[in-house]
Short mmCIF file of C-alpha atoms in Angstrom, two decimals:
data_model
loop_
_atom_site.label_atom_id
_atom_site.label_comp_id
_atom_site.label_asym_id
_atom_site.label_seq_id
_atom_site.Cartn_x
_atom_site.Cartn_y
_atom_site.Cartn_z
CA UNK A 7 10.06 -25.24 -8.98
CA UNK A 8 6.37 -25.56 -8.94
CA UNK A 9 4.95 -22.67 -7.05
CA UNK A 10 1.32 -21.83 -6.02
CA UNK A 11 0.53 -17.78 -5.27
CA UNK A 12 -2.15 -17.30 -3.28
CA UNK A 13 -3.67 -13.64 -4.25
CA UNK A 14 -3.58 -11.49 -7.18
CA UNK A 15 -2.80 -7.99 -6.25
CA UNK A 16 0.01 -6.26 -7.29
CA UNK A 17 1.98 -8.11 -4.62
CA UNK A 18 0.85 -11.61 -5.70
CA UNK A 19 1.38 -11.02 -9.82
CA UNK A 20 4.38 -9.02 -9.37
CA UNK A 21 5.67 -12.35 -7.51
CA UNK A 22 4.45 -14.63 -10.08
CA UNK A 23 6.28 -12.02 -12.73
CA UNK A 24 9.27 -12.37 -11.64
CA UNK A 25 9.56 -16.29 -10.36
CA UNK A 26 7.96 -16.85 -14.19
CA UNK A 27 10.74 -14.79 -15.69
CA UNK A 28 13.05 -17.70 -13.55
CA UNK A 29 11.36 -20.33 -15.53
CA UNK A 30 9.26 -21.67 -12.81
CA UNK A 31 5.88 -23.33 -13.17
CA UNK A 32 3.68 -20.96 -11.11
CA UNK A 33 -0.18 -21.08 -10.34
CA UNK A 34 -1.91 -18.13 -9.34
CA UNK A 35 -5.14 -18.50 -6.77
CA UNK A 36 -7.74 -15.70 -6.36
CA UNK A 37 -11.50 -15.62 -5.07
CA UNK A 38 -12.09 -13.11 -7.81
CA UNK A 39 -12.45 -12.70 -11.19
CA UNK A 40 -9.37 -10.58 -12.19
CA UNK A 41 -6.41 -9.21 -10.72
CA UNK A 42 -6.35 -6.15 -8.46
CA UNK A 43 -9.76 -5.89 -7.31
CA UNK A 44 -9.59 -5.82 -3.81
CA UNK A 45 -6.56 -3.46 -1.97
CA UNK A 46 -4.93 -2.90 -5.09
CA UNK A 47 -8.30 -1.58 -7.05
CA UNK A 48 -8.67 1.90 -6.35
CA UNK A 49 -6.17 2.93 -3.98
CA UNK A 50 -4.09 6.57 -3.71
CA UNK A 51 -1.89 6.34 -6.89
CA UNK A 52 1.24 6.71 -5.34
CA UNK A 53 4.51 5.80 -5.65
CA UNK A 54 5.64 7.34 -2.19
CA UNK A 55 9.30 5.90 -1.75
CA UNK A 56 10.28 9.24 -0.21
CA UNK A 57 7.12 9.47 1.96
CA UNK A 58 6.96 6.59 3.75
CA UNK A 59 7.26 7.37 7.39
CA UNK A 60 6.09 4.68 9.53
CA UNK A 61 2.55 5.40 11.10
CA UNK A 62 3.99 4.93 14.63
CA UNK A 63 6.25 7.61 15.91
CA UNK A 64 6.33 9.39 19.12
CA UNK A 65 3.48 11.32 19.04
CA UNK A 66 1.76 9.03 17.38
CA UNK A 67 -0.41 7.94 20.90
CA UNK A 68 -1.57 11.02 21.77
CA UNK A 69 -3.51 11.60 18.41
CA UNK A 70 -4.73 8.91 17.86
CA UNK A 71 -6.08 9.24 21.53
CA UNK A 72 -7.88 12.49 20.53
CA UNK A 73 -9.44 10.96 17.20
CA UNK A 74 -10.98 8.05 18.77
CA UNK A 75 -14.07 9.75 18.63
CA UNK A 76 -13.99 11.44 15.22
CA UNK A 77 -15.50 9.48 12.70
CA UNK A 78 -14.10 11.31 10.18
CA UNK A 79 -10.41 11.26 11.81
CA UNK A 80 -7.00 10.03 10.00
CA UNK A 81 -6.54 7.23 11.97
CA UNK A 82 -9.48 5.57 13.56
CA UNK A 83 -8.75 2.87 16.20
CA UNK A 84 -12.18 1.39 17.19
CA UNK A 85 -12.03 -1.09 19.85
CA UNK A 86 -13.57 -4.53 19.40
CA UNK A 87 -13.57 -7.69 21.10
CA UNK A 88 -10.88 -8.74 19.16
CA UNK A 89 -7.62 -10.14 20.67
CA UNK A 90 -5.94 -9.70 17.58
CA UNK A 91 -6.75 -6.04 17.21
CA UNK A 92 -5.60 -5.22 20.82
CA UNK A 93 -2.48 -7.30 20.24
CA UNK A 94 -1.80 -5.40 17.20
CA UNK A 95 -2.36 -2.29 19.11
CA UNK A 96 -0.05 -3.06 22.06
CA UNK A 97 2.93 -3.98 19.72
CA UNK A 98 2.10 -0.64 17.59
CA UNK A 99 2.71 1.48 21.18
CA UNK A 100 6.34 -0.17 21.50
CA UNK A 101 6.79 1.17 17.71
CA UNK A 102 6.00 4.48 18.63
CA UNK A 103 9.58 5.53 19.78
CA UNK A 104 11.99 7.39 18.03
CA UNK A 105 14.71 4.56 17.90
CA UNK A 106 12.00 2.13 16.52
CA UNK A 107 11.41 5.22 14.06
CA UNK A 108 14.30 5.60 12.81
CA UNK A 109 14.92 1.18 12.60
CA UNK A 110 11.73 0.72 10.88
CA UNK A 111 11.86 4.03 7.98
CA UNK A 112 15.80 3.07 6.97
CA UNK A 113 13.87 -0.62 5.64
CA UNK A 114 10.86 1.17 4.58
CA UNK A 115 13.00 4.06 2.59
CA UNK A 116 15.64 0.53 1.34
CA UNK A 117 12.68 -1.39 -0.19
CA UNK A 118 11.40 1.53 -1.36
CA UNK A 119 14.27 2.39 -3.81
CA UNK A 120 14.66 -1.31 -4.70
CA UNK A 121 11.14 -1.42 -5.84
CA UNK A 122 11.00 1.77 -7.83
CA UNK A 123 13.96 0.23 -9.55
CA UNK A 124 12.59 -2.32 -10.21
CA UNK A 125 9.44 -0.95 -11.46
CA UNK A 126 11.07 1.39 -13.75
CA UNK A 127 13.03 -1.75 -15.17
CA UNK A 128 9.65 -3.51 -15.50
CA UNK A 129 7.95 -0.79 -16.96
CA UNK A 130 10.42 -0.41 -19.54
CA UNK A 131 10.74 -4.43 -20.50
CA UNK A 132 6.64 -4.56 -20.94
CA UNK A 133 5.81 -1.53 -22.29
CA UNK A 134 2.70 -1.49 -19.63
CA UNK A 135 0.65 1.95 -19.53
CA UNK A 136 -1.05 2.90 -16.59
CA UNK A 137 -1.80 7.10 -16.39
CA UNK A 138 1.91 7.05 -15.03
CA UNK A 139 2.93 10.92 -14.14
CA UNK A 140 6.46 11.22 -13.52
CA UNK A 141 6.03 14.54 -11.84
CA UNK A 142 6.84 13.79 -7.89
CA UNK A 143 4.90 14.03 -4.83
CA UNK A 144 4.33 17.37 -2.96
CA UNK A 145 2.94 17.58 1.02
CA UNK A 146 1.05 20.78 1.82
CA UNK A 147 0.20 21.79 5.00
CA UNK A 148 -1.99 24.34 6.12
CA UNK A 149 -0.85 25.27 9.47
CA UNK A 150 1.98 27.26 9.88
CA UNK A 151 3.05 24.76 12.98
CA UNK A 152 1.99 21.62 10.95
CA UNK A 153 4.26 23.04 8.25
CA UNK A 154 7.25 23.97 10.58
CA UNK A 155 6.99 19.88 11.81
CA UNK A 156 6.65 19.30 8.09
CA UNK A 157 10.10 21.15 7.23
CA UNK A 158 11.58 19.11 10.54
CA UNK A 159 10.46 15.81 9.07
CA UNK A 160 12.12 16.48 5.90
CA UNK A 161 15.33 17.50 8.02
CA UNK A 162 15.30 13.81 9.49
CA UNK A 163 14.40 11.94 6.10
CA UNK A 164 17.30 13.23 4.45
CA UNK A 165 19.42 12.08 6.71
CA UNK A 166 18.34 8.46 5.73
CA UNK A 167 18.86 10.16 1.69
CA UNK A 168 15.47 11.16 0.93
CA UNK A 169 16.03 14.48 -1.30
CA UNK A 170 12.68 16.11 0.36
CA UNK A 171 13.06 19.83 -0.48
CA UNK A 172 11.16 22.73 1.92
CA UNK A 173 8.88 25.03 -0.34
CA UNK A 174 7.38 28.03 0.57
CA UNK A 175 3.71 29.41 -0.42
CA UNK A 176 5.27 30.45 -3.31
CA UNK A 177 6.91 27.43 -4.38
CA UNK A 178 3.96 25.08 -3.48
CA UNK A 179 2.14 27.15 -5.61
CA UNK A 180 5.07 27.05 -8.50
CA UNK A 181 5.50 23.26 -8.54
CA UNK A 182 0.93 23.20 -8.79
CA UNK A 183 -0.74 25.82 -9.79
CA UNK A 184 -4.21 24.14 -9.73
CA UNK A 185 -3.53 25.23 -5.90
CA UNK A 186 -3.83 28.97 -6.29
CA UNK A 187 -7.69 28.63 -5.35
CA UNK A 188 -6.40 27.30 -2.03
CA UNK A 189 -2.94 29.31 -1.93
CA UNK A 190 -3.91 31.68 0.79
CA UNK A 191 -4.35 28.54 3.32
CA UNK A 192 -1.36 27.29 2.55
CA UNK A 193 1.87 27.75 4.67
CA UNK A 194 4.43 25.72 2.76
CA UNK A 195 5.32 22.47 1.67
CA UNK A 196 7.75 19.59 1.05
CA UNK A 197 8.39 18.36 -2.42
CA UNK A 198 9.85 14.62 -3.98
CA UNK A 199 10.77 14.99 -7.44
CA UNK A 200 12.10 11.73 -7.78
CA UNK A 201 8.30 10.09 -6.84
CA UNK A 202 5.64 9.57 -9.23
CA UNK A 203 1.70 8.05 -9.38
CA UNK A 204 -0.36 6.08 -11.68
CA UNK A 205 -2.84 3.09 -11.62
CA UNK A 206 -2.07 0.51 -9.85
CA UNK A 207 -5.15 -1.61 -10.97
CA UNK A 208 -4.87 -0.95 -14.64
CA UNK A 209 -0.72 -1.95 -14.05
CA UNK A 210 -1.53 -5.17 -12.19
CA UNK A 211 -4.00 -6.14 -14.46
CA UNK A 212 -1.82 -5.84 -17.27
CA UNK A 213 1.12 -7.33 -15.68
CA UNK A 214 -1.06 -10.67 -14.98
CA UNK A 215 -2.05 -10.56 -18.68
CA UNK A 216 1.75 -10.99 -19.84
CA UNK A 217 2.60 -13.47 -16.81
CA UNK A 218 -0.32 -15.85 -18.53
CA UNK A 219 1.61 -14.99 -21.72
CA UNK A 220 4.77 -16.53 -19.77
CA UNK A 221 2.93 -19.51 -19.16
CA UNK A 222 1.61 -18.42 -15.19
CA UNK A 223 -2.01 -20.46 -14.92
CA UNK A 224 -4.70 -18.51 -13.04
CA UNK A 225 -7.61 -20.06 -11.02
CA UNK A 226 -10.23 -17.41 -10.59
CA UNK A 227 -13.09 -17.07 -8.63
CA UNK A 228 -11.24 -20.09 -6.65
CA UNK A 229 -11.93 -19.76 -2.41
CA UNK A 230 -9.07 -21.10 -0.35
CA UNK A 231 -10.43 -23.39 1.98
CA UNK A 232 -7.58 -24.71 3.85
CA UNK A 233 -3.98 -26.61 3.53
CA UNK A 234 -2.35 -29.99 3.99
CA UNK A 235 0.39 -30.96 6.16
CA UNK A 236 2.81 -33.45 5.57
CA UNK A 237 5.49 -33.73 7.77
CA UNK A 238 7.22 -29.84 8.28
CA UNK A 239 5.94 -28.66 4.80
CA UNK A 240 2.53 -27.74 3.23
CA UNK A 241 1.50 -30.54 0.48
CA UNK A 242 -1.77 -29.30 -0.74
CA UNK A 243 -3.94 -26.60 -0.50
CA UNK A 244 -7.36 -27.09 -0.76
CA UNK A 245 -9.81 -24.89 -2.99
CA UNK A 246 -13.49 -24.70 -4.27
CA UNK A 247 -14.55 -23.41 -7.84
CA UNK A 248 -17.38 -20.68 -6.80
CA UNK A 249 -18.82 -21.87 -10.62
CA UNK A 250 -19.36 -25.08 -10.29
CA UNK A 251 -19.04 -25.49 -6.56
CA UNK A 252 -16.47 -28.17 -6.57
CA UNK A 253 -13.55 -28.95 -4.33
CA UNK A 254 -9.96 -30.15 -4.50
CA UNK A 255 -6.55 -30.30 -3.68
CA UNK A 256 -3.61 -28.72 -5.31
CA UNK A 257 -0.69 -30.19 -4.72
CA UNK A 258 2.35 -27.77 -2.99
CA UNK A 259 5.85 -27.77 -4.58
CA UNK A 260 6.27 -24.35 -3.26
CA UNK A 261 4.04 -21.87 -1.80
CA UNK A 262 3.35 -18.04 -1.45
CA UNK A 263 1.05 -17.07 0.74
CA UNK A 264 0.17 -13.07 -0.61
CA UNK A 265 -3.62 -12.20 0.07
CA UNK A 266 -2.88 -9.21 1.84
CA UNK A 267 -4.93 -8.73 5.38
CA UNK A 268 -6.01 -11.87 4.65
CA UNK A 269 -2.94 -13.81 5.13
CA UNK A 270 -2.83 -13.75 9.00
CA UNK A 271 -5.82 -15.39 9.81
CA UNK A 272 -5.53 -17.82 6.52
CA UNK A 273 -2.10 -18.99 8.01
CA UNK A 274 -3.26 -19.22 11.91
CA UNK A 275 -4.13 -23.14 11.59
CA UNK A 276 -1.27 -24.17 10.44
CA UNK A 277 0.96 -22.21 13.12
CA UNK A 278 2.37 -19.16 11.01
CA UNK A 279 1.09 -16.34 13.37
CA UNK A 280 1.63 -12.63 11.48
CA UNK A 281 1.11 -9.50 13.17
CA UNK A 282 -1.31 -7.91 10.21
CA UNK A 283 -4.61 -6.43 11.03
CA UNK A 284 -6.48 -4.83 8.34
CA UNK A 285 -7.12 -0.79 7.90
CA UNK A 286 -9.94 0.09 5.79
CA UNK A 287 -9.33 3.01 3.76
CA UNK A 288 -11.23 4.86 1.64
CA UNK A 289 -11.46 6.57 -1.75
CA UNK A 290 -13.54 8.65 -4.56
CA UNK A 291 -12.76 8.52 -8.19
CA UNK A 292 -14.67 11.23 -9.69
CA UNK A 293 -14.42 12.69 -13.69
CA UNK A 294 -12.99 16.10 -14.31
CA UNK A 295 -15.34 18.84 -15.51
CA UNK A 296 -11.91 20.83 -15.72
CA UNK A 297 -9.43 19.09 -16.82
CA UNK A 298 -7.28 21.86 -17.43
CA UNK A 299 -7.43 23.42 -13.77
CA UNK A 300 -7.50 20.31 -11.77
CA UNK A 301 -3.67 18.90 -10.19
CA UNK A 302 -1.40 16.76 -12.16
CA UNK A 303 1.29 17.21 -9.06
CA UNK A 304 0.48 13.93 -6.81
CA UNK A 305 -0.41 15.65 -3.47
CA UNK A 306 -0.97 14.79 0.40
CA UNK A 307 -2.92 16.53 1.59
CA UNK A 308 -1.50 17.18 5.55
CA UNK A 309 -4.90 18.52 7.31
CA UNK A 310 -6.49 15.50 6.32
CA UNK A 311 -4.35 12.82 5.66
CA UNK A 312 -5.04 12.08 2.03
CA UNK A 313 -3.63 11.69 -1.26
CA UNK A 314 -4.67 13.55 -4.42
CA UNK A 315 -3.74 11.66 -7.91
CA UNK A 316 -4.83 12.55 -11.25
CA UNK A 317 -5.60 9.22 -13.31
CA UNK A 318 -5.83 10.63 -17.19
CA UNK A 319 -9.62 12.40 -17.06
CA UNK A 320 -10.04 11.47 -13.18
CA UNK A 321 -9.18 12.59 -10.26
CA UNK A 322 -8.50 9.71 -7.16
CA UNK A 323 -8.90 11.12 -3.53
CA UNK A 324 -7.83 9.03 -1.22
CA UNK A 325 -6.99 7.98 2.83
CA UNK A 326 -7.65 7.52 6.45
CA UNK A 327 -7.34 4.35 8.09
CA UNK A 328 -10.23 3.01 10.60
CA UNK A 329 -8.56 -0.29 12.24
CA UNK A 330 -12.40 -2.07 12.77
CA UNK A 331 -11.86 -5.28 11.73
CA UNK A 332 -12.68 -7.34 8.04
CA UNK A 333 -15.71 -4.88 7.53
CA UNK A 334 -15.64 -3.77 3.79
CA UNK A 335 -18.72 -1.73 3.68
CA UNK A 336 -19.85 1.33 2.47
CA UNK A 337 -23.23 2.09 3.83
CA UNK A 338 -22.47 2.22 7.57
CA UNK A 339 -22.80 5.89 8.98
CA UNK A 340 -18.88 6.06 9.73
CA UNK A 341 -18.23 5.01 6.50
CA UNK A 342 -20.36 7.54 4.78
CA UNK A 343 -18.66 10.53 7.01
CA UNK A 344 -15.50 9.20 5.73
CA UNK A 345 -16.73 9.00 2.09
CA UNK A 346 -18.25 12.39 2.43
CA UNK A 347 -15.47 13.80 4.04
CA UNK A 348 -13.06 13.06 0.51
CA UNK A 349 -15.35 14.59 -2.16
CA UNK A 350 -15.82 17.66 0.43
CA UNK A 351 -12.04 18.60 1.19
CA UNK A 352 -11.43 18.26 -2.48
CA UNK A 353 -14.01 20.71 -3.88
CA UNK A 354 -12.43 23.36 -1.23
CA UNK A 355 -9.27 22.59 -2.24
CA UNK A 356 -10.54 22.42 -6.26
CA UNK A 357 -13.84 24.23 -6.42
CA UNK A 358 -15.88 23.32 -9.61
CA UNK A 359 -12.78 21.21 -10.90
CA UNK A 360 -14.54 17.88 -10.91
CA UNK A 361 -18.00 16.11 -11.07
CA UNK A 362 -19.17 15.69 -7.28
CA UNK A 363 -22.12 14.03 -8.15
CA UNK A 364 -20.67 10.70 -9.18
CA UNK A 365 -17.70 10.14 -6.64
CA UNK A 366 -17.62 6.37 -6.91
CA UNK A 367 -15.92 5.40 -3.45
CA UNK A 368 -14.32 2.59 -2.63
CA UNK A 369 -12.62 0.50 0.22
CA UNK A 370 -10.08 -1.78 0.75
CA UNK A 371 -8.30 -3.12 3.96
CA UNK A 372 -4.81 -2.44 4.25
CA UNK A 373 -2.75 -5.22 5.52
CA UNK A 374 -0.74 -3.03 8.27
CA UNK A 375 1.57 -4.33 10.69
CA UNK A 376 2.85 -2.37 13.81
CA UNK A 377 6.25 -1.77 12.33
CA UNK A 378 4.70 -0.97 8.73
CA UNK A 379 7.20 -2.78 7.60
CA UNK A 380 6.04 -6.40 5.64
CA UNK A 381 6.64 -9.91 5.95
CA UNK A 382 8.68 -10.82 2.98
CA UNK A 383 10.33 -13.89 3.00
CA UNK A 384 10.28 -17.80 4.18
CA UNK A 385 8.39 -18.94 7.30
CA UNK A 386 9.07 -21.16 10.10
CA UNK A 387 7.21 -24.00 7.34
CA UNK A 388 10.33 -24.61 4.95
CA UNK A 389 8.16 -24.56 1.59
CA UNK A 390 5.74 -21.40 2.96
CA UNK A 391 7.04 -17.94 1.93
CA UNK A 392 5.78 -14.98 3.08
CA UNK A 393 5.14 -11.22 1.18
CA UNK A 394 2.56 -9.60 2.83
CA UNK A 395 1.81 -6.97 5.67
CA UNK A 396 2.74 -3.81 3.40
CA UNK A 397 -0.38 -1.25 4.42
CA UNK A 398 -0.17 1.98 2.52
CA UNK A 399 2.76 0.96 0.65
CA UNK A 400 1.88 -2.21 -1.59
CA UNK A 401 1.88 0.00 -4.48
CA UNK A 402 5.09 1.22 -3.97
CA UNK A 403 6.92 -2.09 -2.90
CA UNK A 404 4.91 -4.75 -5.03
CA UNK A 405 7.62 -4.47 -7.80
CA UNK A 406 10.62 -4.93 -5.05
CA UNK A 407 8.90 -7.06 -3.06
CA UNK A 408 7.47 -9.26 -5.42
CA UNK A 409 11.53 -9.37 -7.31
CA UNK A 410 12.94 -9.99 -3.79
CA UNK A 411 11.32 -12.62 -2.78
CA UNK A 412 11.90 -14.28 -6.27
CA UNK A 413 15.61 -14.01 -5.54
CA UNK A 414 15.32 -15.33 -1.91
CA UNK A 415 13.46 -18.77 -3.64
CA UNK A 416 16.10 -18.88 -6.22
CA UNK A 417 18.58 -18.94 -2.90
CA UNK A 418 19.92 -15.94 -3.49
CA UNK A 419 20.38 -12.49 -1.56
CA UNK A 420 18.51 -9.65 -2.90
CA UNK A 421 20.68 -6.38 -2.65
CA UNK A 422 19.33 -3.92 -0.40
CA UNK A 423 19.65 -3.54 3.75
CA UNK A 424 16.38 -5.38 4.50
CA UNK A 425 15.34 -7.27 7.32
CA UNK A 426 13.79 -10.63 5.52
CA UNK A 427 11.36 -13.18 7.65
CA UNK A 428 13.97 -15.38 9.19
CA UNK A 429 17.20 -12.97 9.03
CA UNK A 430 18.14 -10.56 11.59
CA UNK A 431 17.27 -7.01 11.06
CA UNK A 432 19.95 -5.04 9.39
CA UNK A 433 21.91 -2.40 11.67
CA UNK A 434 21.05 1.08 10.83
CA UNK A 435 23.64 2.28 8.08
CA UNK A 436 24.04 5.70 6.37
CA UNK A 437 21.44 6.08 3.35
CA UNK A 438 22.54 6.24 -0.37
CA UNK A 439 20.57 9.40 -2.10
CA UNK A 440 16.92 8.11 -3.62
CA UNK A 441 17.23 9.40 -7.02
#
C-alpha cells in the first residue's frame, strides 16, 4: 500500500514504524520541523499502563465543580462559546458512572499491556536510548482519606490485573528515599513495579530517524490544507511547503489521519466527526543541582495531580489539564499560576534538589475524549483510518496503538480485547495479570 501519515508524534511515527516494517510505501506529513515537538515534546515521562484510570468516574462532577474557579486546579473546565467543548462536556457526564468506569479502564488497562509489549519488543530490535528507568511508578498521597481512596482504587484495579501494591509511610519512603524531606506528610502510597518512564521526545525522534532508514519519506514544515474526495474515499490531500510557500496535492492510496487534538476539527469537512477536545497541560524541565538526592522512582504526585520523572541530569514535573480550547500559550496569567504552581510543589517536596531558576515550561494539548479511550481504527471513509484521541496516555499506547492499527490495514485482528472504530466494544472479561 501507499500510505500518507498525517502527524509525527509518537503516535504518527510509531504507525509509520510498523506499516514500514510491512513493506509499505509510507509518507509522513508534519507542520514542523522534526518529530515530537508538539504533545509528545515534553510531556510526564510515563509509561503508566497500571495507572490509567479514566478521568471520568463518579465523583468526578463534583470536583471538577469546586475547581472551576481555581486557576491552579487539576482539572480546569473553562467555559467558552464553543459547541464542541460543551458537547464534549455533556458526553464526559454520561462517562462519569461506575459501569462506564469499569467499560472504559478494562480497554484502557488491554491497550496498555499491548503497547508496553510492544515497546519493550521495539526497544530491544532498535537499540533506541531514551533516559529509560525501569524502576515503576509510585502514587503518594498526603491525606490520610486521599490515601485510604488511594488503597480502595488499587482494590478495584486489580481486579481488572493491575498488580498495584498498598505501601505504608514506611514503604513509600523504602521504594524513594529522595522523599524523606517530605516523609512526615505522607500517609501511604500505591506502587507499580512493572511501569517505567523515559523520554518520549528523544524516543520518537529516534524512531523517525530509523523509519527514514526503512525508506518512510518525511515532508516537514508541510501545513495540511485540506483533502479531496472522490467518490466514498479520500484521493488527495492538499499541502503547502511553509519554505517556499507552494501548494499541492498528494495523491491518497491510504490514509492516517494522527495529529492528535488536531484531528477532529481537520476531519469535520469531510464528515468524520470525533469527540476530541484538547487539554492543555503543562510542564517544567529543570537541571539537578543534586543529582544524588533528587527521585529516580517515577511519582504522582496525588495532592496535585502531577507526575515527577527524572530524565538523566533533569528532573520533568508535569500535569493538570485546563479544557480552554487550541490556546498554547504561556504568558496568560492562568497559565503562569499553573507554571508556577509545578516548580513550587516540587521544591517542597525536593528542597534545594534542583535549579528553580531555569524551569523551562512547556505546553501541549492533549487530545482527550470523554471515554479517554482513542479512536484507533478505520472510519466511516473506507481508505481514512483513525489513531488518535489518547490524552494523557499517548506515551504509553503510541507503541500498541501505532502496531495495532498496522495489523488492522494489513486486515488482520490485533490480539487484545479492544473496542476498534467500527467494531463493537468488547464485553467486560476477567483481566490477565500486567507483568
Amino acid at each position: 500500500m501507499k500510505v500518507i501519515v498525517l502527524g509525527a508524534g509518537i503516535i504518527g511515527i510509531s504507525t509509520a514504524w510498523y506499516l514500514a516494517a510491512e513493506g509499505h510505501e509510507v509518507t509522513v506529513v508534519d507542520r514542523q520541523p522534526d518529530a515530537a515537538l508538539e504533545t509528545s515534546f515534553a510531556n510526564g515521562a510515563q509509561i503508566s499502563v497500571c495507572f490509567c484510570e479514566p478521568w471520568a468516574n463518579a465523583g468526578a462532577p463534583l470536583k471538577v465543580a469546586k475547581w472551576l474557579l481555581r486557576d491552579d486546579a487539576p482539572l480546569l473546565f473553562r467555559p467558552r462559546m464553543d459547541p464542541y467543548q460543551w458537547r464534549w462536556g455533556a458526553k464526559f457526564l454520561t462517562q462519569c458512572t461506575d459501569a462506564a468506569f469499569a467499560r472504559n479502564v478494562q480497554q484502557l488497562v488491554a491497550l496498555g499491556a499491548y503497547s508496553h509489549e510492544s515497546l519493550k519488543a521495539l526497544v530491544n530490535e532498535t537499540g533506541i536510548t531514551y533516559n529509560r528507568l525501569e524502576r515503576g511508578i509510585m502514587h503518594f498521597f498526603s491525606s490520610q482519606a486521599d490515601f485510604e481512596a488511594g488503597a480502595q482504587a488499587a482494590g478495584l484495579m486489580r481486579e481488572y490485573g493491575v498488580d498495584r501494591r498498598v505501601l505504608s509511610r514506611e514503604e513509600v519512603l523504602k521504594v524513594e528515599p529522595a522523599l524523606a524531606a517530605f516523609g512526615s506528610q505522607i500517609h501511604g502510597g500505591t506502587y507499580t513495579a512493572s511501569d517505567e518512564s523515559g523520554d518520549a521526545r528523544v524516543f520518537t525522534q529516534e524512531l523517525a530517524r530509523r523509519c527514514a532508514e526503512r525508506g518512510v519519506k518525511f515532508l516537514w514544515q508541510h501545513d495540511v490544507l485540506g483533502f479531496e474526495r472522490s467518490g466514498d474515499a479520500i484521493s488527495g490531500v492538499r499541502v503547502k511547503d511553509q519554505l517556499s510557500g507552494q501548494a499541492r496535492t498528494l495523491a491518497v492510496g491510504q490514509l492516517v489521519a494522527a495529529m492528535g487534538s488536531y484531528t477532529a476539527p481537520m476531519l469535520r469537512p469531510v464528515g468524520v466527526d470525533l469527540d476530541i477536545y484538547p487539554a492543555k497541560g503543562y510542564s517544567a524541565t529543570m537541571k539537578l543541582k543534586r543529582p544524588e538526592a533528587a527521585s529516580t522512582v517515577s511519582l504522582l504526585d496525588d495532592g496535585r495531580k502531577i507526575a515527577i520523572s527524572r530524565l538523566g541530569d533533569t528532573i520533568r514535573i508535569a500535569g493538570t489539564a485546563e479544557m480552554a480550547g487550541y490556546d498554547t500559550r504561556l504568558d496568560t496569567t492562568t497559565a503562569k499560576v499553573r507554571c508556577a504552581s509545578l516548580v513550587q510543589r516540587y521544591e517542597e517536596l525536593f528542597p534545594g534538589v534542583a535549579d528553580t531558576s531555569e524551569p523551562n515550561f512547556w505546553t501541549g494539548l492533549r487530545p482527550s475524549t470523554p471515554t479517554n479511550i482513542p479512536y484507533i481504527g478505520r472510519s466511516k471513509i473506507g481508505n481514512l483510518w483513525l489513531n488518535a484521541g489518547h490524552g494523557t496516555l499517548g506515551w504509553t499506547h503510541g507503541a500498541g496503538s501505532g502496531r495495532a492499527l498496522a495489523e488492522l490495514m494489513c486486515g488482520r485482528q490485533p490480539q487484545l480485547q479492544f473496542g476498534f472504530c467500527g467494531e463493537a466494544a468488547p464485553a467486560r472479561q476477567p483481566m490477565v495479570q500486567v507483568a
